mmCIF file of C-alpha atoms and ligand atoms in Angstrom:
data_model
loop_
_atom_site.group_PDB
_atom_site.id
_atom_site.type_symbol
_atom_site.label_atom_id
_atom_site.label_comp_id
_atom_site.label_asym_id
_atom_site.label_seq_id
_atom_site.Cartn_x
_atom_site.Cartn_y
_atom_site.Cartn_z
ATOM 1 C CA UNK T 229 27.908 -25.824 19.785
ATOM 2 C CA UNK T 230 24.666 -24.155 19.120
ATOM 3 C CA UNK T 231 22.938 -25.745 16.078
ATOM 4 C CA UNK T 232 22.579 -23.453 12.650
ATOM 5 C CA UNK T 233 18.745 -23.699 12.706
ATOM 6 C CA UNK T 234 16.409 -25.072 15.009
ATOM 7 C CA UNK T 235 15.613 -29.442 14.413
ATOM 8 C CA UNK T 236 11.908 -29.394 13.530
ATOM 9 C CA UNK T 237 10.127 -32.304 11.387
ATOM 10 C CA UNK T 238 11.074 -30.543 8.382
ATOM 11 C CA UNK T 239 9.166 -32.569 5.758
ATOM 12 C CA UNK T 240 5.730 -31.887 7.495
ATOM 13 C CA UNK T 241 4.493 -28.218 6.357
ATOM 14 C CA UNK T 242 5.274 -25.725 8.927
ATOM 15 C CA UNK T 243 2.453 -23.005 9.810
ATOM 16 C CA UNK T 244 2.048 -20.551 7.862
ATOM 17 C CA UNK T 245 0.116 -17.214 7.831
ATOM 18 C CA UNK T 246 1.105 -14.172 5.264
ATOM 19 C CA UNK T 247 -0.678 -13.332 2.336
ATOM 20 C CA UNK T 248 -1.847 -15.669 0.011
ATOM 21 C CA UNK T 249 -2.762 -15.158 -3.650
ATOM 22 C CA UNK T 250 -6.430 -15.977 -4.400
ATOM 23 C CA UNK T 251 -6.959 -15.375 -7.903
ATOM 24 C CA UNK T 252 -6.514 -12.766 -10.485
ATOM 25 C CA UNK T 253 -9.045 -9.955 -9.764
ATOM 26 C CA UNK T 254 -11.078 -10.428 -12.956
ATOM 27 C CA UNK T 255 -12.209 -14.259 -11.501
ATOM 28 C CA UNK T 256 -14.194 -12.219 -9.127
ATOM 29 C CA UNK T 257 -16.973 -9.815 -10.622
ATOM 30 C CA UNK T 258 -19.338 -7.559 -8.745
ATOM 31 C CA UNK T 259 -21.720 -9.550 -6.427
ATOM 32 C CA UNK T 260 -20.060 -12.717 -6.879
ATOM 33 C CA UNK T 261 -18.247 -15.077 -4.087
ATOM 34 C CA UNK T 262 -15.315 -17.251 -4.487
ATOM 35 C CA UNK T 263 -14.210 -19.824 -1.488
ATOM 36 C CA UNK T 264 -10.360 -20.239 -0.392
ATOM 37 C CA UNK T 265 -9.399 -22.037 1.859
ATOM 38 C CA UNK T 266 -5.896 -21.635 4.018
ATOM 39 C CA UNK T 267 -4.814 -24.304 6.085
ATOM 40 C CA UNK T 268 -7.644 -24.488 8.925
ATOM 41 C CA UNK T 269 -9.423 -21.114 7.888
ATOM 42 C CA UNK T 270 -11.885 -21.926 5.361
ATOM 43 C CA UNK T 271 -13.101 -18.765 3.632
ATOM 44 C CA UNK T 272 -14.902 -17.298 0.852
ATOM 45 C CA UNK T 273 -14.157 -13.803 -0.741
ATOM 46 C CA UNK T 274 -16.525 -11.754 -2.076
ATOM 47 C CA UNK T 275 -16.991 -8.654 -4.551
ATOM 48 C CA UNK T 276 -19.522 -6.356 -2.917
ATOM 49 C CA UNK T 277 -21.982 -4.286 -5.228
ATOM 50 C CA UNK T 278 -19.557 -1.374 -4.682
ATOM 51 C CA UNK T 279 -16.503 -3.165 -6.137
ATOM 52 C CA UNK T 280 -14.380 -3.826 -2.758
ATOM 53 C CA UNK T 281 -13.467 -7.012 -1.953
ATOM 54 C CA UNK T 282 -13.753 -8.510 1.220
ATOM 55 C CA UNK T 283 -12.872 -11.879 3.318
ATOM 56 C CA UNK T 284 -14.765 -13.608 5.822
ATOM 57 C CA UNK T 285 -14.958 -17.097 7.423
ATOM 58 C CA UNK T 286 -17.030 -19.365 5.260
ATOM 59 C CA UNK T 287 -19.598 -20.721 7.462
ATOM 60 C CA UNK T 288 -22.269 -18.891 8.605
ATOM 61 C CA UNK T 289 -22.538 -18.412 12.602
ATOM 62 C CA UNK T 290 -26.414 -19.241 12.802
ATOM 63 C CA UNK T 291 -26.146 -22.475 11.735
ATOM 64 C CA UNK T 292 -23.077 -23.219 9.743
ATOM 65 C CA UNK T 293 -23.816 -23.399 6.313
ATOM 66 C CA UNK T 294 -21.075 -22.381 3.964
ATOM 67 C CA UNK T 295 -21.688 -19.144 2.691
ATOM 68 C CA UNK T 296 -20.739 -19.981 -1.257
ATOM 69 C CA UNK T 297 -23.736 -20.270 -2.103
ATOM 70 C CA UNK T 298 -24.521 -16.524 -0.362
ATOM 71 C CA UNK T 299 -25.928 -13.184 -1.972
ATOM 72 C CA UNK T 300 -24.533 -10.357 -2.380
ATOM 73 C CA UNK T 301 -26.540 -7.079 -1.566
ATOM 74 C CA UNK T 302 -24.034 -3.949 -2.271
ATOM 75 C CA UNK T 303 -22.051 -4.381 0.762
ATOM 76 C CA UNK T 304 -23.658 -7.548 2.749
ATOM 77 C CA UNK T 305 -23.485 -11.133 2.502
ATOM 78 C CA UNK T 306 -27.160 -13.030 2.417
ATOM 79 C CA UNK T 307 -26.847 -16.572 3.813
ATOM 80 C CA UNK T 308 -28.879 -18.994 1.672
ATOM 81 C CA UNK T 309 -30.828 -20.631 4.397
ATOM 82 C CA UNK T 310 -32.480 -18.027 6.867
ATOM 83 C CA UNK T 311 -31.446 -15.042 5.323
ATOM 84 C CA UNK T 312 -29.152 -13.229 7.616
ATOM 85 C CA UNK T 313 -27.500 -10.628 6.423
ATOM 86 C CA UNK T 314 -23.561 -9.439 7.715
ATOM 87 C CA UNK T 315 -23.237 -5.654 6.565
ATOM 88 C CA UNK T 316 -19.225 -5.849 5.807
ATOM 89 C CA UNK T 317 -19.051 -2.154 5.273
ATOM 90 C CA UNK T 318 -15.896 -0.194 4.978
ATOM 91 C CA UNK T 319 -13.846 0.212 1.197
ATOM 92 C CA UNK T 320 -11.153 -2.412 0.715
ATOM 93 C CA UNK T 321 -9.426 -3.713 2.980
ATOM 94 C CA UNK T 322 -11.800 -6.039 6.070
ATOM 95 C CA UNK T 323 -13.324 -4.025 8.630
ATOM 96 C CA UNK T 324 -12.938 -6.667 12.003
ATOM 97 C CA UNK T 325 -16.142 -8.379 11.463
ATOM 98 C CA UNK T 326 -19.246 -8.330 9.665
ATOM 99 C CA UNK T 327 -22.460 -6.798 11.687
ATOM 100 C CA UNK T 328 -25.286 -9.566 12.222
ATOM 101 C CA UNK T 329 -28.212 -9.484 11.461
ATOM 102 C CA UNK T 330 -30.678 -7.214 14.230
ATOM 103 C CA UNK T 331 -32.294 -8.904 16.596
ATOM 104 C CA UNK T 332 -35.867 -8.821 18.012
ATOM 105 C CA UNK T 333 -35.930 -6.429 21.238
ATOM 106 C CA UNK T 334 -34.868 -8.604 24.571
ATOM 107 C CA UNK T 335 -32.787 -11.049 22.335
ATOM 108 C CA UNK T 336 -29.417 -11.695 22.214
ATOM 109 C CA UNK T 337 -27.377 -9.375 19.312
ATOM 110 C CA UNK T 338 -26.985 -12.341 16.650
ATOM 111 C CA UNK T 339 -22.734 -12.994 15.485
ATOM 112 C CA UNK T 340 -21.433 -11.577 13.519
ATOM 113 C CA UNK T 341 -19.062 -12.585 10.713
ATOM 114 C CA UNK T 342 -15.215 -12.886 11.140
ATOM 115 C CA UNK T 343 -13.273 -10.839 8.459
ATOM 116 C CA UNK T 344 -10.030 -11.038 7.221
ATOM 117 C CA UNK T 345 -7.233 -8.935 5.509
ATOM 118 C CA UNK T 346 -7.451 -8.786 2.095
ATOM 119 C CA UNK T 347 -5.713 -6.492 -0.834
ATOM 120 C CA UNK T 348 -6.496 -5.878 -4.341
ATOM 121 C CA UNK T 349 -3.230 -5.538 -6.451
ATOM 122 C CA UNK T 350 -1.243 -6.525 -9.188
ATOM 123 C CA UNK T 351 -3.932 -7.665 -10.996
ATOM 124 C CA UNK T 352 -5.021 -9.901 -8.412
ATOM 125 C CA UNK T 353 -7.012 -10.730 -5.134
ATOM 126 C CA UNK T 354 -4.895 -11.645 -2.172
ATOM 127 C CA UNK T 355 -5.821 -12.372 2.085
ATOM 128 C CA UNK T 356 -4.105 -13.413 4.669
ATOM 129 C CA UNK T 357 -5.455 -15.350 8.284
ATOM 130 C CA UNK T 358 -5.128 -12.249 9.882
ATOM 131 C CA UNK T 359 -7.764 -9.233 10.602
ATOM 132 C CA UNK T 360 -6.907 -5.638 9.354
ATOM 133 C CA UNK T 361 -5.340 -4.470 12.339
ATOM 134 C CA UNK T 362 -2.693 -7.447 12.584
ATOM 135 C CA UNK T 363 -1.704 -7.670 8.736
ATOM 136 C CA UNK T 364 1.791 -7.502 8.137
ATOM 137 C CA UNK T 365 3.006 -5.516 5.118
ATOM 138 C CA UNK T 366 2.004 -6.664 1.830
ATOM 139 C CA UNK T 367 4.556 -8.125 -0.516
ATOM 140 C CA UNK T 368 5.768 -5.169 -3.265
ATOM 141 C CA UNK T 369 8.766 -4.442 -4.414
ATOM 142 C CA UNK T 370 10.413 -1.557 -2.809
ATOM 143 C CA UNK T 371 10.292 1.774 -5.154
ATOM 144 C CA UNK T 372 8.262 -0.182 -7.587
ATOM 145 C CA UNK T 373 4.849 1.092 -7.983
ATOM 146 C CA UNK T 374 2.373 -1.571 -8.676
ATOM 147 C CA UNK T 375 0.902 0.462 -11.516
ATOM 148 C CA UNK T 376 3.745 0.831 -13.435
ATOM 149 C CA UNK T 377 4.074 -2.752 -13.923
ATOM 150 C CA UNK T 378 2.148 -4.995 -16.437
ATOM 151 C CA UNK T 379 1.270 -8.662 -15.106
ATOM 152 C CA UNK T 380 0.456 -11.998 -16.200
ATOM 153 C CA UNK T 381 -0.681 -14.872 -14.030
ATOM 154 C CA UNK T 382 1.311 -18.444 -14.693
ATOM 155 C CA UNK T 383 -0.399 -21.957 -14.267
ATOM 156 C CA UNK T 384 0.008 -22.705 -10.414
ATOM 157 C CA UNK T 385 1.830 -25.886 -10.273
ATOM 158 C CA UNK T 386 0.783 -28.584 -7.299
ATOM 159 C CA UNK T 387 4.161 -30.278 -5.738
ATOM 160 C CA UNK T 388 4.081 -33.224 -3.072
ATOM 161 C CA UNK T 389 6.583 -31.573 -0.923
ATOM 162 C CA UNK T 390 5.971 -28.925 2.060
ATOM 163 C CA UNK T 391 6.043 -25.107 1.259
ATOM 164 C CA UNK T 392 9.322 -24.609 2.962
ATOM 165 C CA UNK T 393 11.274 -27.367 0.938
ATOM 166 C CA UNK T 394 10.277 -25.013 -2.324
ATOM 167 C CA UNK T 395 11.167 -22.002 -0.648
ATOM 168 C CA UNK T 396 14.298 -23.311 0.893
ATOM 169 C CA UNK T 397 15.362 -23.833 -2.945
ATOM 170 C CA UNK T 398 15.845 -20.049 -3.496
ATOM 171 C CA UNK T 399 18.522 -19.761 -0.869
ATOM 172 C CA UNK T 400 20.245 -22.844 -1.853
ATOM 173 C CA UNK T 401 22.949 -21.481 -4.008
ATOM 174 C CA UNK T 402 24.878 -25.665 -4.129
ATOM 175 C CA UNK T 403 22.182 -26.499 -6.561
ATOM 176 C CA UNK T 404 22.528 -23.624 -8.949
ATOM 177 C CA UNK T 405 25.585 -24.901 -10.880
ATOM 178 C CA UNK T 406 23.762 -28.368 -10.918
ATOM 179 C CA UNK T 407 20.751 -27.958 -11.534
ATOM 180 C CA UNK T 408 20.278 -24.534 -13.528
ATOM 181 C CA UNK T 409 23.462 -24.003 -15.635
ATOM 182 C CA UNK T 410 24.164 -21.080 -13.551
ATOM 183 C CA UNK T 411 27.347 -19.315 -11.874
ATOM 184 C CA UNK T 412 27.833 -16.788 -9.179
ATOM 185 C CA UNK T 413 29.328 -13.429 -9.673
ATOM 186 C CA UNK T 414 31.089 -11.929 -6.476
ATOM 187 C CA UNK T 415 29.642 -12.545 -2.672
ATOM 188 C CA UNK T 416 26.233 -13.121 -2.454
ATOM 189 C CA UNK T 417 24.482 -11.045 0.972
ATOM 190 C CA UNK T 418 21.392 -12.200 2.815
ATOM 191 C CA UNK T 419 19.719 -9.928 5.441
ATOM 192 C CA UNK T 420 16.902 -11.572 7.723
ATOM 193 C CA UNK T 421 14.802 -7.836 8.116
ATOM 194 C CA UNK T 422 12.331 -9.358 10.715
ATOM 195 C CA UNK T 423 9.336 -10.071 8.780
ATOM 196 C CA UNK T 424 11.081 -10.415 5.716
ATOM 197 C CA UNK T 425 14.529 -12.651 4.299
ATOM 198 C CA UNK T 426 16.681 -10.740 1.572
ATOM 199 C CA UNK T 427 18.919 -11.921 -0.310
ATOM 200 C CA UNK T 428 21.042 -10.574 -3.498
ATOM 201 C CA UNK T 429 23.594 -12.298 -5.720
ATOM 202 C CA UNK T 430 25.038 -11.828 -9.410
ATOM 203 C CA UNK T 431 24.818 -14.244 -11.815
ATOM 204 C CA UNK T 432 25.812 -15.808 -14.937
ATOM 205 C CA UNK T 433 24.354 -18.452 -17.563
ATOM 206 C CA UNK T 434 27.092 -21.199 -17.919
ATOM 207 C CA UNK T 435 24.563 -23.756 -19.511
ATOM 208 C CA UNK T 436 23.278 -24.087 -23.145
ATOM 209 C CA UNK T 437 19.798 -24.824 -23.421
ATOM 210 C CA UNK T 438 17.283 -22.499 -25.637
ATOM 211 C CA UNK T 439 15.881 -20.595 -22.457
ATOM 212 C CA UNK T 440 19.718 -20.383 -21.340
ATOM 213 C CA UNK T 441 20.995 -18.755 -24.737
ATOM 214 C CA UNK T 442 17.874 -16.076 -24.617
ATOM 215 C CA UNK T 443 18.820 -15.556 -20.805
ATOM 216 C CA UNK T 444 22.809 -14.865 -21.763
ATOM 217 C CA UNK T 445 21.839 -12.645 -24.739
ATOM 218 C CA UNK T 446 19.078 -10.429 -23.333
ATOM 219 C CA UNK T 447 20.911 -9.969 -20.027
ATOM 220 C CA UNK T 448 24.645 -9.664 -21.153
ATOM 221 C CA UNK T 449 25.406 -12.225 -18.446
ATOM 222 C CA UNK T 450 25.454 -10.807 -15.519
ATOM 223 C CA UNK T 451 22.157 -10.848 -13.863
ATOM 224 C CA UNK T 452 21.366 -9.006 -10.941
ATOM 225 C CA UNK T 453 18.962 -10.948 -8.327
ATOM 226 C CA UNK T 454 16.919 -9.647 -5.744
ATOM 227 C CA UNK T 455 14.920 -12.554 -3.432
ATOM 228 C CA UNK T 456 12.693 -11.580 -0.817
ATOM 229 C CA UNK T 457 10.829 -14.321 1.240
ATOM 230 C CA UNK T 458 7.545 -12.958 3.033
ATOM 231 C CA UNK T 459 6.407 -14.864 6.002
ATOM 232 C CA UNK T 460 7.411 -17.879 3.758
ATOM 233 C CA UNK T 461 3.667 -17.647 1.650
ATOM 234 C CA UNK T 462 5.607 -15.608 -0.839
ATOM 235 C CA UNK T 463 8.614 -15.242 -2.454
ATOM 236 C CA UNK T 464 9.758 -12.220 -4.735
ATOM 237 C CA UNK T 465 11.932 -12.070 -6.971
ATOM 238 C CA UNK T 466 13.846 -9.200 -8.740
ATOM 239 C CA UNK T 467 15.870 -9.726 -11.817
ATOM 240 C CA UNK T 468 17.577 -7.180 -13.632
ATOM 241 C CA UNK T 469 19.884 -7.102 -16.311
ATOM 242 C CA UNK T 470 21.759 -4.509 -18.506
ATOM 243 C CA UNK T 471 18.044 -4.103 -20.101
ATOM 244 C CA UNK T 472 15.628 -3.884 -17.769
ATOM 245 C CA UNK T 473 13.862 -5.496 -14.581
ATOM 246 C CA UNK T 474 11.118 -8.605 -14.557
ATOM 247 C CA UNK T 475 9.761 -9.342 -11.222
ATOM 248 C CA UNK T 476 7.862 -12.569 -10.065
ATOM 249 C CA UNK T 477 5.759 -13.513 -7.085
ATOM 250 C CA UNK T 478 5.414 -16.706 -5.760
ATOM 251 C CA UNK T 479 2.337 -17.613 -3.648
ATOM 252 C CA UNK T 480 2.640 -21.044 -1.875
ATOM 253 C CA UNK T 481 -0.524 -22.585 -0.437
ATOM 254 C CA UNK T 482 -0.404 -25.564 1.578
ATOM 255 C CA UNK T 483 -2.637 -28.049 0.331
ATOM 256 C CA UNK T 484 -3.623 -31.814 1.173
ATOM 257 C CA UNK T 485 -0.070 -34.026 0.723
ATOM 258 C CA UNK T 486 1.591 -30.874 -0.755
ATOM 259 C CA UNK T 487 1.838 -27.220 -1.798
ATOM 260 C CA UNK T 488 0.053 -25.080 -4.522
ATOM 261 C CA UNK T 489 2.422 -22.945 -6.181
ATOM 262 C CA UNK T 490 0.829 -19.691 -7.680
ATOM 263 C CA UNK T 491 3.373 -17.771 -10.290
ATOM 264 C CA UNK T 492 2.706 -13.791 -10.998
ATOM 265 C CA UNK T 493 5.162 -12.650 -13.782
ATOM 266 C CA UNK T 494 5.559 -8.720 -14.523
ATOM 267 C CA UNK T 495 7.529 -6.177 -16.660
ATOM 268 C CA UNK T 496 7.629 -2.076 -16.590
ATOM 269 C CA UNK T 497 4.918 -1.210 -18.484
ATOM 270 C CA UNK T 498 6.534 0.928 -21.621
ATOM 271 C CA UNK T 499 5.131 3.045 -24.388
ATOM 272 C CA UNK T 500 4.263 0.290 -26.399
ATOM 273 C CA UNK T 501 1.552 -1.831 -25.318
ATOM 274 C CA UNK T 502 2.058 -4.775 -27.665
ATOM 275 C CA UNK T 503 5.738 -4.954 -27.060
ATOM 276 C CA UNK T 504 5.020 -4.820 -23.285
ATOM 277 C CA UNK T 505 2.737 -7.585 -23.618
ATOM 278 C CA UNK T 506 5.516 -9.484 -25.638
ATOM 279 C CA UNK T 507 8.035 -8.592 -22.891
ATOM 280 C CA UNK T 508 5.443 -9.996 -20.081
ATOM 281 C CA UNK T 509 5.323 -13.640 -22.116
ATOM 282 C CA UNK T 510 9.102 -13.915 -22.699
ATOM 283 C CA UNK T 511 9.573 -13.017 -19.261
ATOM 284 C CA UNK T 512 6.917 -15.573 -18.253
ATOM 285 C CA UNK T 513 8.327 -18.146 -20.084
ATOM 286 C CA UNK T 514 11.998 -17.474 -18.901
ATOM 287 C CA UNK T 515 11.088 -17.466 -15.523
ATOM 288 C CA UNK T 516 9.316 -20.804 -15.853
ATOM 289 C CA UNK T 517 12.073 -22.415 -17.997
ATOM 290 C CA UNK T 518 14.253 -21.957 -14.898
ATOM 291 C CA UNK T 519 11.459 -23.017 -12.796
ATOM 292 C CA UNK T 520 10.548 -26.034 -14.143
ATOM 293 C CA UNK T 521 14.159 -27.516 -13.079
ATOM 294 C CA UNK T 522 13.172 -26.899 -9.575
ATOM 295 C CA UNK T 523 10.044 -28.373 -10.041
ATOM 296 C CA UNK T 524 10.934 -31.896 -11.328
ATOM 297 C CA UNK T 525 13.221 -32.703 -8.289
ATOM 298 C CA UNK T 526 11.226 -30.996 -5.292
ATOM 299 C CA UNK T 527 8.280 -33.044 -6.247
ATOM 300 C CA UNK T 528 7.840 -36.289 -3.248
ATOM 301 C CA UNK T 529 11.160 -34.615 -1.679
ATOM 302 C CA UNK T 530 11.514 -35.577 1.977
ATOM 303 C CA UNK T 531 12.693 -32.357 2.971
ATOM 304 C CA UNK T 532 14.885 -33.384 6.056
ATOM 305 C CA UNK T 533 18.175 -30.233 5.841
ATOM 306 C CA UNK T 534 21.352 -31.256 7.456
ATOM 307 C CA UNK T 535 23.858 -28.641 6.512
ATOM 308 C CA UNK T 536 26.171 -26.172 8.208
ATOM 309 C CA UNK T 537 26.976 -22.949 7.948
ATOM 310 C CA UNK T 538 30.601 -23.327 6.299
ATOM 311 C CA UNK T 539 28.922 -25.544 3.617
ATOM 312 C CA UNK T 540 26.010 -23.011 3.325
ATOM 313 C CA UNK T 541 25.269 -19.995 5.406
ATOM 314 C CA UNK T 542 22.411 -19.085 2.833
ATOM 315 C CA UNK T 543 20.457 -21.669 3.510
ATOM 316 C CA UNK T 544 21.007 -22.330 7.209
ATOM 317 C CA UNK T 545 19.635 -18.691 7.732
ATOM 318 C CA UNK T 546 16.552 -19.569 5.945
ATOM 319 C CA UNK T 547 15.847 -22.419 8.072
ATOM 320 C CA UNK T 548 16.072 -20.208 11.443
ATOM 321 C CA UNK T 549 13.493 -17.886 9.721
ATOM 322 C CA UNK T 550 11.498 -19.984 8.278
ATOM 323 C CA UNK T 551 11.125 -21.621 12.163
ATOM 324 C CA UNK T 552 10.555 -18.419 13.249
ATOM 325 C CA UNK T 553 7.867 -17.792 10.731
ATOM 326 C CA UNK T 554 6.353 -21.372 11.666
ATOM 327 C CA UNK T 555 6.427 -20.792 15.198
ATOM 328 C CA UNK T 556 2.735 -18.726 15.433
ATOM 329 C CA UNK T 557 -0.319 -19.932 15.163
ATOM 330 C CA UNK T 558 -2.827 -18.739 12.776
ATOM 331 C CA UNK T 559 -5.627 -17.212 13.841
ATOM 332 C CA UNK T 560 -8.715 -18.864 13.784
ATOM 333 C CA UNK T 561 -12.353 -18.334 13.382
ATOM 334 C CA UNK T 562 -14.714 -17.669 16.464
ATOM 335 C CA UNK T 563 -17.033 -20.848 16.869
ATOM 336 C CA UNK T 564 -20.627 -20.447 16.273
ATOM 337 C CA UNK T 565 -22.216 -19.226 19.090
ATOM 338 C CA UNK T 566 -25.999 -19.699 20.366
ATOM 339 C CA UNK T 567 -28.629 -17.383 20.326
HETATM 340 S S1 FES G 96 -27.593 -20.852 8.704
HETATM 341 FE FE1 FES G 96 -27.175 -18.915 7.923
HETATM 342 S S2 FES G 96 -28.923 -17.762 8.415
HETATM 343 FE FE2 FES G 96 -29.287 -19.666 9.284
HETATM 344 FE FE1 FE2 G 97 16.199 -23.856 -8.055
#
């Protein structure tokens, strides 16, 4: 019989290469340069005089030295030791590299820099290991403009576990009764749309904690979820109620013995500033109430799956994605080359 997902050394973090969050958008100011580093792509990001952001790798190709402590000169990057200088034109979004520096006449052209995808949005700077031309959509919600919604950024959380065991949580409707107090309504429906998982459900609060009884009140228990899964680096997740709609992103960055999980809370934004604000922070704190669960028992998991389909069809289709989603490599950055 062919087996429900493909047997892969599930507890060691698979590859992975969407888009990442790097920080909300007001960490970076004009002329300033942040590093972030993806698993085997070291970068740094940078705010160019001109207020676009760009990516590049973050050692310079002369001699290597890491370009944090670089200059900014409107839309160029100064290495700190000789003084080259990569041009990064274009507006947001990476051209595919960074000019070098000239050269003297009858010398070789110098390297130039490797740049990267990156996106200004919600609030926030993200990039992912891949150049312009290659970058898979970015993560929105579909009909939702991003300026119609008001964010806030939650504390990323570190958890000794790989990415996929937290993302493999969202599908893994056996744990919802046990863990979050929570029923199903009807027949949930999961769709893998090539570069992207849905999934949809109804739900209802069966528990009676202080986050629960806010949840069953404000939503008049039924709650209407929407999950996407991007690539695996993000998650996204639609709720909406009798009320309204809250959305959430999840970035997950692989890190040394774990995963760094980045949450991005948002609300519609409504006439009312203050009482959008107020929504944003109850939403926040709802989200991470339910969160928080998760949290406690993924962290030192030994994520090793061994299900089937008639116990859980969810979750054995997120496995073949995800192992189709760990199955490339990410791209990496040209090697310094002599002059
Ligand atoms: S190491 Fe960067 S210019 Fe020489
Ligand atoms: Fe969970």
């Amino acid at each position: 019989m062919e087996p429900p997902f493909p047997e892969l050394d599930w507890h060691k973090p698979l590859p992975l290469h969407g888009w990442f969050l790097v920080a909300p958008s007001s960490q970076l100011k004009r002329g300033t340069v942040l590093t972030f580093d993806l698993p085997g792509l070291p970068l740094v990001v940078f705010r160019g005089e001109d207020g676009a952001v760009r990516a590049v790798q973050a050692y310079c190709p002369h001699m290597g030295t890491h370009l944090a402590h670089s200059s900014v000169h409107g839309s160029s990057l100064q290495c700190p030791l000789h003084h080259w200088r990569f041009e990064c034109g274009g507006s947001h979004g990476s051209p595919p590299g960074c000019a070098g520096p000239g050269a003297p006449a009858k010398l070789q052209p110098r390297p130039a820099l490797r740049s990267y995808a990156v996106r200004e949005a919600c609030d926030a700077i993200w990039v992912t290991p891949r150049q312009e031309a290659d970058a898979k959509p970015f993560p929105l919600f579909d009909g939702v403009s991003p300026e119609s919604l008001l964010y806030k950024q939650g504390t990323p959380v570190f958890l000794r576990c790989p990415w996929q065991a937290v993302v493999a949580n969202a599908f893994d409707l056996n744990h919802f009764q046990t863990v979050h107090a929570r029923a199903l309504h009807g027949t949930p429906s999961i769709d893998d749309q090539g570069h992207r998982l849905e999934f949809k459900y109804m739900s209802k609060v069966t528990g009676n904690e202080l986050a629960d009884r806010i949840m069953r009140k404000v939503s008049g228990n039924a709650i209407d979820v929407t999950i996407h899964c991007w690539e695996g680096s993000v998650l996204t997740v639609k709720t909406r109620t009798q009320r309204r709609e809250t959305f959430l992103w999840l970035s997950f960055l692989p890190a040394e013995g774990g995963t760094i999980v980045k949450p991005l809370y948002a609300v519609p934004r409504g006439s009312a500033p203050l009482l959008s604000r107020l929504r944003v922070q109850v939403a926040g704190w709802l989200f991470h109430a339910f969160l928080k669960k998760d949290i406690r028992i993924l962290e030192g998991m030994r994520f090793s799956p061994k299900v089937t389909p008639e116990e859980d069809p969810y979750l054995c289709k997120y496995l073949s994605f995800a192992a189709r989603q760990g199955s490339g490599s990410i791209p990496q950055p040209h090697s310094p080359q002599p002059l």
